XYZ file of N, CA and C in Angstrom:
774
model
N -48.582 90.882 14.378
C -48.631 91.977 14.145
C -49.674 92.771 13.700
N -49.983 93.868 13.864
C -51.274 94.572 13.571
C -50.954 95.154 12.223
N -52.397 94.850 11.762
C -52.386 95.172 10.167
C -52.493 96.738 9.639
N -51.617 97.210 8.792
C -51.714 98.502 8.086
C -51.522 98.236 6.626
N -52.513 99.305 6.237
C -52.586 99.532 4.701
C -51.933 100.393 4.195
N -51.029 100.194 3.259
C -50.174 101.514 2.546
C -50.751 101.647 1.307
N -51.556 102.825 0.681
C -52.156 102.902 -0.394
C -51.669 104.089 -1.125
N -51.324 103.675 -2.591
C -50.560 104.681 -3.450
C -51.697 104.833 -4.617
N -51.897 106.440 -4.609
C -52.933 106.586 -5.642
C -52.189 107.302 -7.038
N -52.553 107.113 -7.985
C -51.985 107.754 -9.047
C -52.568 108.539 -9.795
N -51.564 109.847 -10.603
C -52.239 110.835 -10.860
C -53.307 110.946 -11.802
N -53.876 110.075 -12.373
C -55.025 110.078 -13.027
C -56.223 110.319 -12.221
N -56.160 109.901 -11.122
C -57.083 109.766 -10.025
C -57.045 111.179 -9.419
N -55.899 111.402 -8.968
C -55.667 113.158 -8.561
C -56.516 114.197 -9.546
N -56.309 113.648 -10.663
C -56.514 114.753 -11.705
C -58.305 114.750 -12.195
N -58.911 113.908 -11.682
C -60.461 113.580 -11.869
C -60.795 114.039 -10.342
N -61.352 115.351 -10.048
C -62.173 115.579 -8.616
C -63.056 114.511 -8.305
N -64.220 113.971 -9.251
C -65.253 113.070 -9.159
C -64.658 111.628 -8.206
N -63.542 111.092 -9.513
C -63.011 109.881 -8.856
C -61.789 110.305 -7.733
N -61.338 111.516 -7.513
C -60.576 111.480 -6.224
C -61.517 111.571 -4.753
N -62.483 112.176 -5.052
C -63.535 112.234 -3.803
C -64.183 110.764 -3.425
N -64.409 110.087 -4.786
C -64.999 108.652 -4.268
C -63.725 108.159 -3.954
N -62.593 107.731 -4.082
C -61.177 107.455 -3.684
C -61.377 107.681 -2.100
N -60.998 109.183 -1.800
C -61.124 109.351 -0.344
C -62.243 108.995 0.437
N -63.261 108.668 -0.321
C -64.513 108.088 0.654
C -64.033 106.937 1.261
N -63.601 106.106 -0.206
C -63.436 104.703 0.069
C -62.160 104.541 1.062
N -61.198 105.443 0.800
C -60.069 105.243 1.844
C -60.359 105.678 3.044
N -61.106 106.309 3.410
C -61.487 106.698 4.814
C -62.205 105.383 5.660
N -62.930 104.874 4.894
C -63.703 103.497 5.317
C -62.961 102.143 5.553
N -61.559 102.473 5.016
C -60.229 101.259 5.435
C -60.518 101.422 6.888
N -60.434 100.199 7.591
C -60.409 100.075 9.362
C -59.106 100.380 9.410
N -58.419 100.594 10.594
C -57.327 100.212 11.047
C -56.401 101.237 10.709
N -54.800 101.093 10.772
C -54.029 101.809 10.430
C -53.730 102.165 9.041
N -53.361 103.039 8.529
C -53.431 103.129 7.320
C -52.504 104.475 6.969
N -51.398 104.581 5.714
C -51.005 105.478 5.023
C -51.273 105.908 3.589
N -51.349 107.008 3.177
C -51.626 107.318 1.664
C -50.645 108.102 1.137
N -50.162 107.701 0.005
C -48.965 107.935 -0.917
C -49.590 108.387 -2.078
N -49.511 109.780 -2.531
C -49.589 110.150 -3.857
C -48.728 110.866 -4.856
N -49.084 110.506 -6.232
C -48.386 111.291 -7.301
C -48.932 112.679 -7.325
N -48.959 113.072 -8.998
C -49.401 114.280 -9.297
C -48.860 114.674 -10.483
N -47.965 113.637 -11.041
C -47.195 113.729 -12.522
C -47.765 114.968 -13.271
N -49.200 114.520 -13.830
C -49.662 115.222 -14.877
C -50.164 116.749 -14.315
N -50.484 117.272 -13.226
C -50.515 118.368 -12.404
C -49.370 118.817 -12.452
N -48.323 118.553 -12.469
C -47.294 119.250 -12.408
C -46.621 119.507 -13.956
N -47.006 118.476 -14.832
C -46.825 118.634 -16.322
C -47.390 119.826 -16.677
N -48.761 120.009 -16.194
C -49.428 120.993 -16.808
C -49.074 122.279 -16.365
N -48.694 122.465 -15.089
C -48.111 123.501 -14.555
C -47.228 123.945 -15.115
N -46.022 122.962 -15.386
C -44.915 123.191 -15.811
C -44.997 123.795 -17.322
N -46.128 123.303 -18.239
C -46.021 123.886 -19.609
C -46.902 125.090 -19.558
N -47.724 125.405 -18.461
C -48.153 126.831 -18.420
C -47.583 128.110 -18.130
N -46.203 127.647 -17.449
C -45.015 128.609 -17.324
C -43.957 128.327 -18.229
N -44.180 127.968 -19.345
C -43.394 127.579 -20.200
C -42.017 126.927 -19.953
N -42.093 125.825 -19.274
C -41.092 124.661 -19.001
C -41.480 123.569 -19.771
N -40.333 122.620 -20.636
C -40.630 121.728 -21.262
C -40.468 120.538 -20.358
N -41.315 119.736 -19.788
C -41.010 118.413 -19.023
C -40.126 117.391 -19.958
N -39.301 116.850 -19.332
C -38.335 115.769 -19.928
C -38.636 114.172 -18.888
N -38.624 113.345 -19.898
C -38.999 111.867 -19.138
C -38.396 110.984 -19.991
N -37.456 110.075 -19.012
C -36.788 109.120 -19.520
C -37.387 107.861 -18.795
N -37.853 106.769 -19.898
C -38.407 105.343 -18.883
C -39.130 105.615 -18.176
N -40.192 107.089 -18.000
C -41.224 106.906 -17.191
C -40.773 107.801 -16.110
N -39.529 107.988 -15.881
C -39.069 108.752 -14.735
C -38.805 110.230 -15.348
N -39.074 111.117 -14.405
C -39.185 112.674 -14.491
C -37.630 113.098 -14.483
N -37.238 114.103 -15.210
C -36.068 114.725 -15.277
C -36.178 116.089 -14.398
N -35.790 116.390 -13.556
C -36.063 117.390 -12.654
C -34.619 118.338 -12.495
N -35.020 119.284 -13.270
C -34.005 120.416 -13.115
C -34.329 121.511 -12.038
N -33.719 122.730 -11.919
C -34.195 123.433 -10.579
C -35.267 124.162 -11.018
N -35.767 124.516 -12.136
C -37.303 125.189 -12.245
C -38.741 124.198 -12.348
N -38.163 123.109 -12.544
C -38.955 122.095 -12.410
C -38.944 121.660 -11.120
N -38.226 121.515 -10.173
C -37.987 121.314 -8.715
C -39.291 122.055 -8.009
N -38.704 123.293 -8.546
C -40.047 124.489 -8.045
C -41.383 124.120 -7.995
N -41.679 123.381 -9.312
C -43.272 123.197 -9.904
C -43.825 122.050 -8.991
N -42.760 121.020 -9.107
C -43.225 119.632 -8.254
C -43.447 119.827 -6.895
N -42.483 120.917 -6.132
C -42.659 120.754 -4.830
C -43.974 121.623 -4.627
N -44.263 122.806 -5.144
C -45.562 123.614 -5.038
C -46.713 122.759 -5.561
N -46.463 121.914 -6.374
C -47.994 121.034 -6.715
C -47.967 119.725 -5.869
N -46.841 119.095 -5.951
C -47.186 118.016 -4.902
C -47.369 118.079 -3.216
N -46.292 118.917 -2.658
C -46.412 119.188 -1.353
C -47.255 120.075 -1.089
N -47.750 120.902 -1.958
C -48.618 122.270 -1.664
C -49.840 121.825 -2.080
N -50.581 121.916 -3.610
C -52.002 122.237 -3.872
C -52.399 120.595 -3.716
N -51.536 119.355 -4.038
C -52.267 118.400 -4.238
C -52.450 117.704 -2.618
N -51.329 117.717 -2.055
C -51.069 117.344 -0.654
C -52.355 118.030 0.444
N -52.527 119.144 0.334
C -53.502 119.585 1.354
C -55.045 119.572 0.919
N -55.098 119.840 -0.548
C -56.222 119.172 -0.982
C -56.717 118.030 -0.363
N -55.769 116.526 -0.428
C -56.167 115.657 -0.301
C -56.631 115.603 1.507
N -55.640 116.116 2.198
C -55.495 116.325 3.706
C -56.966 116.768 4.135
N -57.423 118.210 3.293
C -58.776 118.604 3.428
C -60.344 117.726 3.252
N -59.670 117.077 2.126
C -60.939 116.155 1.881
C -60.883 114.896 3.014
N -60.037 114.696 3.242
C -59.981 113.615 4.268
C -60.425 113.792 5.759
N -60.048 115.024 6.018
C -60.768 115.674 7.283
C -62.365 115.485 7.167
N -62.639 116.021 5.743
C -64.091 116.079 5.758
C -64.889 114.784 5.705
N -64.209 113.455 5.622
C -64.322 112.238 5.650
C -64.443 111.639 7.266
N -63.793 112.604 8.113
C -63.635 112.376 9.155
C -62.306 111.071 9.558
N -61.381 111.579 8.771
C -60.053 110.573 8.742
C -59.007 111.986 9.075
N -58.504 111.400 10.233
C -57.768 112.376 10.667
C -56.353 112.549 9.984
N -56.151 113.011 9.206
C -55.003 112.853 8.145
C -53.921 114.029 8.508
N -52.643 114.138 8.168
C -51.847 114.745 8.106
C -50.608 114.874 7.019
N -50.504 115.804 6.362
C -49.760 115.625 5.201
C -48.342 115.874 5.607
N -47.468 115.287 4.496
C -46.077 115.261 4.737
C -45.431 114.931 3.623
N -44.216 115.686 3.428
C -42.939 115.754 2.519
C -41.973 114.625 3.470
N -40.721 114.196 2.564
C -39.785 113.443 3.199
C -39.208 113.994 4.113
N -39.255 115.188 4.069
C -38.458 116.266 5.167
C -38.864 116.594 6.124
N -40.049 116.785 6.449
C -40.920 117.006 7.638
C -40.673 115.713 8.784
N -40.278 116.094 9.875
C -39.767 115.243 10.710
C -38.973 113.971 10.274
N -37.992 114.825 9.374
C -37.092 113.426 9.021
C -37.650 112.446 8.458
N -38.677 111.908 7.952
C -39.515 110.786 7.819
C -38.631 109.987 6.395
N -38.256 110.683 5.529
C -38.069 109.978 4.516
C -36.849 110.688 4.170
N -35.624 110.067 3.996
C -33.890 110.744 3.631
C -33.724 110.032 2.579
N -33.433 110.808 1.645
C -32.994 110.484 0.173
C -31.166 110.588 -0.247
N -30.824 110.205 -1.171
C -29.548 110.531 -2.025
C -30.102 110.960 -3.458
N -29.224 112.039 -3.789
C -29.662 112.792 -5.137
C -29.311 111.203 -6.106
N -30.045 111.272 -7.069
C -29.835 110.318 -7.983
C -28.361 110.250 -8.881
N -27.584 109.373 -8.622
C -26.179 109.455 -9.361
C -26.211 108.221 -10.316
N -26.506 108.494 -11.441
C -26.651 107.532 -12.794
C -25.408 107.618 -13.548
N -25.059 106.939 -14.208
C -23.568 107.050 -14.811
C -23.598 107.394 -16.334
N -24.849 107.545 -16.939
C -24.952 107.943 -18.296
C -26.240 109.514 -18.015
N -27.192 109.215 -17.076
C -28.306 110.068 -17.472
C -28.188 110.926 -16.093
N -28.291 112.140 -16.327
C -28.513 113.232 -15.098
C -30.051 113.617 -15.225
N -30.344 113.018 -13.884
C -31.896 113.322 -13.652
C -32.223 114.543 -12.737
N -31.202 115.220 -12.274
C -31.228 116.699 -11.603
C -31.709 116.125 -10.413
N -32.406 116.969 -9.806
C -32.790 116.785 -8.432
C -33.823 115.699 -8.069
N -33.474 114.482 -8.326
C -34.173 113.305 -8.247
C -33.419 112.539 -7.165
N -34.437 112.061 -6.460
C -33.850 111.442 -4.807
C -34.085 110.068 -4.972
N -33.394 109.202 -4.471
C -33.356 107.879 -4.222
C -33.195 107.634 -2.893
N -34.577 106.978 -2.514
C -34.420 106.637 -0.910
C -33.667 105.847 -0.148
N -33.253 106.425 0.971
C -32.040 105.444 1.657
C -32.734 105.478 2.948
N -33.488 106.068 3.842
C -33.978 105.498 5.191
C -35.207 106.026 5.605
N -36.315 105.480 5.980
C -37.276 106.180 6.656
C -37.501 105.834 8.033
N -37.903 106.972 8.667
C -38.019 107.045 10.349
C -39.245 106.362 10.795
N -39.165 105.020 10.781
C -40.253 104.191 11.445
C -40.672 104.377 12.416
N -39.564 104.871 13.536
C -40.593 105.138 14.977
C -41.249 106.304 15.072
N -40.920 107.203 14.010
C -41.717 108.519 14.375
C -43.247 108.219 13.351
N -43.277 107.446 12.592
C -44.354 106.845 11.891
C -45.233 105.963 12.700
N -44.686 105.091 13.254
C -45.338 104.293 14.479
C -46.217 105.043 15.306
N -45.428 106.193 15.860
C -45.783 106.928 17.025
C -46.977 107.735 16.086
N -46.581 108.292 14.999
C -47.749 109.099 14.424
C -49.374 108.236 14.142
N -49.274 106.931 13.736
C -50.009 106.021 13.285
C -50.991 105.610 15.011
N -49.933 105.360 15.832
C -50.583 104.876 17.197
C -51.241 106.085 17.961
N -50.971 107.418 17.525
C -51.553 108.182 17.718
C -53.012 108.791 17.106
N -53.412 107.794 15.972
C -54.578 108.316 15.596
C -54.425 109.044 14.013
N -53.162 109.290 13.487
C -52.999 110.163 12.101
C -52.762 109.364 11.324
N -53.433 109.407 10.213
C -53.330 108.919 9.040
C -52.144 110.028 8.104
N -50.983 109.441 8.110
C -49.980 110.152 7.066
C -50.617 110.349 5.660
N -50.139 111.519 4.959
C -50.367 111.566 3.507
C -49.314 112.133 3.048
N -48.225 111.200 2.099
C -46.959 111.693 1.875
C -47.354 112.110 0.296
N -46.763 113.071 0.034
C -46.254 113.369 -1.711
C -44.926 112.970 -1.913
N -44.611 113.066 -3.313
C -43.440 112.689 -3.810
C -42.350 113.633 -3.671
N -42.083 114.267 -2.450
C -41.030 114.856 -2.290
C -40.470 114.293 -1.029
N -39.114 114.289 -1.233
C -37.710 113.923 0.014
C -36.985 115.058 0.179
N -35.883 114.375 1.101
C -34.753 115.224 1.059
C -33.641 114.921 1.222
N -32.435 115.286 1.246
C -31.103 114.697 1.416
C -30.424 115.064 2.738
N -31.042 115.645 4.062
C -30.638 115.727 5.219
C -29.677 117.249 5.071
N -29.338 117.704 3.847
C -28.445 118.873 3.781
C -29.020 120.150 3.520
N -30.573 120.161 3.401
C -31.456 120.893 2.828
C -31.904 121.061 1.676
N -31.450 120.068 0.644
C -31.905 120.061 -0.432
C -33.123 119.055 -0.704
N -34.243 119.872 -1.023
C -35.523 118.834 -1.693
C -35.072 117.853 -2.781
N -35.771 116.819 -2.571
C -35.740 116.006 -4.072
C -36.924 115.299 -4.504
N -37.225 115.420 -5.625
C -38.237 114.780 -6.308
C -38.173 113.075 -6.174
N -38.788 112.466 -5.899
C -38.878 110.880 -5.811
C -40.395 110.301 -6.159
N -39.690 109.138 -7.119
C -40.875 108.517 -7.491
C -42.060 108.116 -6.315
N -43.593 108.355 -6.571
C -44.447 108.140 -5.480
C -44.702 106.411 -5.345
N -44.867 105.671 -6.635
C -44.457 104.030 -6.284
C -43.183 103.936 -5.267
N -42.098 104.288 -5.549
C -41.036 103.743 -4.827
C -41.146 104.342 -3.233
N -41.760 105.355 -3.159
C -41.840 106.035 -1.543
C -42.910 105.033 -1.025
N -43.998 104.617 -1.810
C -44.682 103.341 -0.946
C -44.445 102.316 -0.847
N -43.500 101.866 -1.818
C -42.692 100.485 -1.672
C -41.781 100.415 -0.555
N -40.837 101.736 -0.120
C -39.781 102.137 0.695
C -40.627 101.822 2.114
N -41.842 102.825 2.269
C -42.490 102.859 3.479
C -43.195 101.639 3.743
N -43.434 100.786 2.892
C -44.040 99.462 3.459
C -42.936 98.532 3.854
N -41.754 98.411 3.039
C -40.578 97.706 3.478
C -40.332 98.166 4.844
N -39.998 99.328 5.165
C -39.535 99.827 6.642
C -40.757 99.420 7.424
N -42.022 99.752 7.496
C -43.186 99.594 8.317
C -43.405 98.162 8.617
N -42.818 97.085 7.390
C -43.064 95.595 7.718
C -42.534 95.387 9.063
N -41.616 95.908 9.417
C -40.998 95.728 10.710
C -41.586 95.588 12.017
N -42.729 96.384 12.021
C -43.678 96.528 12.929
C -44.969 96.215 12.676
N -45.158 96.358 11.579
C -46.499 96.003 11.258
C -46.739 94.938 10.056
N -48.013 94.272 10.165
C -48.416 93.229 8.930
C -48.539 94.292 7.448
N -47.883 94.342 6.634
C -48.395 95.306 5.412
C -48.745 94.963 4.549
N -50.067 95.441 4.032
C -50.445 95.285 2.623
C -50.221 96.580 1.697
N -49.960 96.459 0.704
C -49.235 97.724 -0.169
C -50.329 97.749 -1.223
N -50.900 98.717 -1.502
C -52.109 98.645 -2.692
C -51.903 100.006 -3.744
N -51.651 99.645 -5.028
C -51.375 100.473 -6.049
C -52.550 100.882 -6.731
N -53.336 101.839 -6.550
C -54.751 102.170 -7.156
C -54.403 103.153 -8.303
N -54.800 103.036 -9.721
C -54.768 103.949 -10.358
C -56.234 103.388 -11.264
N -56.405 104.285 -12.617
C -57.351 104.021 -13.245
C -57.530 102.822 -14.242
N -56.427 102.027 -14.123
C -57.171 100.552 -15.171
C -57.116 99.832 -13.731
N -57.892 98.483 -14.225
C -58.376 97.417 -13.580
C -57.195 96.447 -12.645
N -56.073 96.747 -13.300
C -54.816 95.773 -12.762
C -53.611 96.091 -13.902
N -52.957 94.903 -13.665
C -51.944 94.801 -15.071
C -52.454 93.964 -15.885
N -52.287 94.433 -17.040
C -53.051 94.212 -18.385
C -52.306 93.317 -19.296
N -52.708 92.285 -19.824
C -51.873 91.705 -20.955
C -51.752 92.633 -22.255
N -52.986 93.187 -22.264
C -53.134 94.199 -23.653
C -53.538 95.620 -23.252
N -52.570 96.220 -23.204
C -52.799 97.846 -22.284
C -54.185 98.391 -22.608
N -54.705 98.021 -24.443
C -55.974 98.788 -24.587
C -57.260 97.988 -24.343
N -56.849 96.808 -23.679
C -58.311 96.091 -23.330
C -58.144 96.071 -21.859
N -58.914 96.543 -21.394
C -59.055 96.621 -19.849
C -59.624 94.921 -19.292
N -60.397 94.373 -20.052
C -60.703 92.896 -19.704
C -59.440 91.946 -19.719
N -58.381 92.322 -19.901
C -57.050 91.954 -19.903
C -56.664 91.278 -18.871
N -56.908 91.403 -17.642
C -56.275 91.831 -16.164
C -55.628 90.471 -16.176
N -54.219 90.263 -15.746
C -53.540 89.314 -15.133
C -53.875 89.232 -13.673
N -54.640 88.183 -13.196
C -54.899 88.282 -11.816
C -53.940 87.821 -10.697
N -52.882 87.452 -11.182
C -51.728 86.704 -10.114
C -50.514 86.769 -11.277
N -49.625 87.455 -10.663
C -48.162 87.573 -11.451
C -47.068 87.279 -9.952
N -46.427 86.328 -10.534
C -45.431 85.956 -9.650
C -44.164 86.113 -10.623
N -42.877 85.906 -9.688
C -41.578 86.795 -10.533
C -41.547 85.843 -11.931
N -41.496 84.590 -11.870
C -41.095 83.809 -13.193
C -41.836 84.113 -14.280
N -43.461 84.676 -13.836
C -44.139 85.151 -15.060
C -43.565 86.304 -15.720
N -43.702 87.335 -14.337
C -43.103 88.414 -14.603
C -42.028 88.776 -15.587
N -40.900 87.781 -15.629
C -39.751 87.770 -16.058
C -39.944 87.462 -17.739
N -40.991 86.626 -17.577
C -41.400 86.071 -18.981
C -42.192 87.468 -19.868
N -43.076 87.737 -19.187
C -44.086 88.913 -19.712
C -42.833 89.875 -20.194
N -41.724 90.334 -19.422
C -41.022 91.501 -19.521
C -40.206 91.204 -20.759
N -39.570 89.559 -20.946
C -38.971 89.231 -22.002
C -39.748 89.571 -23.369
N -40.797 89.076 -23.242
C -41.715 89.278 -24.483
C -42.598 90.531 -24.883
N -42.051 91.510 -23.891
C -42.510 93.167 -24.072
C -43.909 93.224 -24.082
N -44.407 92.206 -23.263
C -45.928 91.810 -23.174
C -46.398 93.120 -21.984
N -45.724 93.655 -21.100
C -45.887 94.693 -20.126
C -45.841 96.153 -20.432
N -46.569 96.808 -20.519
C -46.514 98.255 -20.756
C -45.252 99.088 -20.148
N -44.451 99.600 -20.628
C -42.610 99.860 -20.178
C -43.396 100.746 -19.003
N -44.463 101.578 -18.889
C -44.603 102.222 -17.347
C -45.099 101.810 -16.225
N -45.450 100.538 -16.525
C -45.855 99.436 -15.332
C -44.723 98.740 -14.759
N -43.295 98.847 -15.571
C -42.126 98.096 -15.020
C -41.637 98.525 -14.000
N -41.341 99.591 -13.555
C -40.914 100.457 -12.626
C -41.757 100.128 -11.636
N -43.074 99.991 -11.444
C -44.067 99.927 -10.536
C -43.959 98.112 -10.336
N -43.819 97.345 -10.892
C -43.821 95.705 -10.420
C -42.408 95.800 -10.064
N -41.304 96.294 -10.397
C -39.894 96.156 -9.801
C -40.000 96.392 -8.334
N -40.492 97.553 -7.850
C -40.661 97.865 -6.510
C -41.823 96.715 -6.016
N -42.564 96.051 -6.688
C -43.846 95.294 -5.869
C -42.704 94.110 -5.281
N -41.885 93.539 -6.542
C -40.971 92.352 -6.203
C -39.742 92.783 -5.321
N -39.499 93.538 -5.163
C -38.570 94.222 -4.251
C -39.008 94.412 -2.756
N -40.518 94.673 -2.650
C -41.333 95.057 -1.562
C -41.446 93.549 -0.490
N -41.782 92.632 -1.614
C -42.063 91.175 -1.098
C -40.687 90.707 -0.462
N -39.513 90.626 -1.441
C -38.759 90.012 -0.969
C -38.259 90.538 0.319
N -38.707 91.614 0.681
C -37.998 92.582 2.187
C -39.025 92.368 3.266
N -40.147 91.672 2.906
C -41.085 91.602 4.579
C -42.353 92.238 4.194
N -42.910 92.631 3.000
C -44.154 93.099 2.937
C -45.151 92.047 2.678
N -46.168 92.110 3.273
C -47.099 90.577 3.394
C -47.737 90.435 2.022
N -48.388 91.534 1.276
C -49.325 91.211 0.370
C -49.133 92.489 -0.587
N -49.325 92.922 -1.885
C -49.434 93.475 -2.540
C -50.378 93.696 -3.832
N -51.247 94.413 -3.965
C -52.037 94.723 -4.826
C -52.208 95.574 -5.751
N -52.705 95.261 -7.379
C -52.689 96.328 -8.010
C -53.830 96.659 -8.676
N -54.649 98.021 -8.926
C -55.816 98.018 -9.372
C -56.974 99.173 -9.384
N -57.881 99.205 -9.931
C -58.649 100.472 -9.734
C -59.192 100.445 -8.031
N -59.336 101.714 -7.749
C -59.667 102.034 -6.269
C -60.976 101.293 -5.537
N -61.627 101.270 -6.740
C -62.887 100.167 -6.209
C -62.811 99.279 -5.541
N -61.787 98.745 -5.766
C -61.487 97.591 -4.834
C -61.127 97.774 -3.749
N -61.026 98.791 -3.198
C -60.652 99.025 -1.589
C -62.182 98.706 -0.618
N -63.174 99.024 -1.302
C -64.301 98.705 -0.711
C -65.184 97.697 -1.294
N -64.560 96.829 -2.653
C -65.241 95.867 -2.971
C -64.204 94.744 -3.293
N -64.540 93.744 -2.566
C -63.407 92.652 -2.891
C -64.144 92.036 -3.585
N -64.581 91.675 -4.183
C -65.026 90.840 -5.666
C -64.682 91.668 -6.688
N -64.050 92.865 -7.014
C -63.542 93.445 -8.033
C -62.097 92.933 -8.663
N -62.327 92.657 -9.595
C -60.945 91.984 -10.055
C -59.887 92.959 -10.229
N -58.685 92.641 -9.977
C -57.382 93.256 -9.659
C -56.385 92.416 -9.607
N -55.097 92.697 -9.766
C -54.022 91.963 -9.931
C -53.067 91.668 -8.478
N -52.469 90.541 -8.312
C -52.280 90.261 -7.014
C -51.096 89.868 -7.398
N -49.804 90.717 -6.621
C -48.324 90.009 -6.926
C -47.711 89.222 -5.737
N -46.999 88.128 -6.244
C -46.627 87.171 -5.551
C -45.056 86.807 -5.603
N -44.519 86.427 -4.840
C -42.780 85.933 -5.243
C -42.947 84.589 -5.933
């Protein structure tokens, strides 16, 4: 199988122009097929507050009412996505920006939770693998924002970690996929306040133990749940850490194993 790199970058990199520029330079140097998925929650929160909206979060997940949906579509699919694509073009990577609605690439359903109304939040149901394969083999590097659609005309805010995970699972049918989550920390930490406390390898048994001991920061749990789900469904490798690891194999990071 042909290798494919799927990289997800977090909001703290997106919000720092210097870090973002360095990341995109490093990303552009990755050889072979690659896909980029980006968040941008902090920028969306900042914009929402500037127009008088009060962002609501539950367990690290954003509640998305109609006014907030307008903000996240504008920031994720507009400002951030096009800025990233433009910078990748400057790095001679022929990128193309997508939401899930474009080319019907990611179809979702509106989340139906028994006790919480998440609003216009989507859970991924289907990835258009054949179109993505065509794009990749045509020399296009897809750049996905955290917006999908329901096939009935409704855009949905969708967790970017989950999008990266679902893309990795779908594309593992035709590629040998390495999924990498890049953010401002060097990996999953024993102590959230100590960047030197990186857990270099986590398997499911250790994860279950650390979760029971509340030794993992709550914001990391949805990310790790996605990781183990991906590995169980065919993704080859998963790494979490600072974006410097993309071009420096010696950088300490966390590897996720079943």
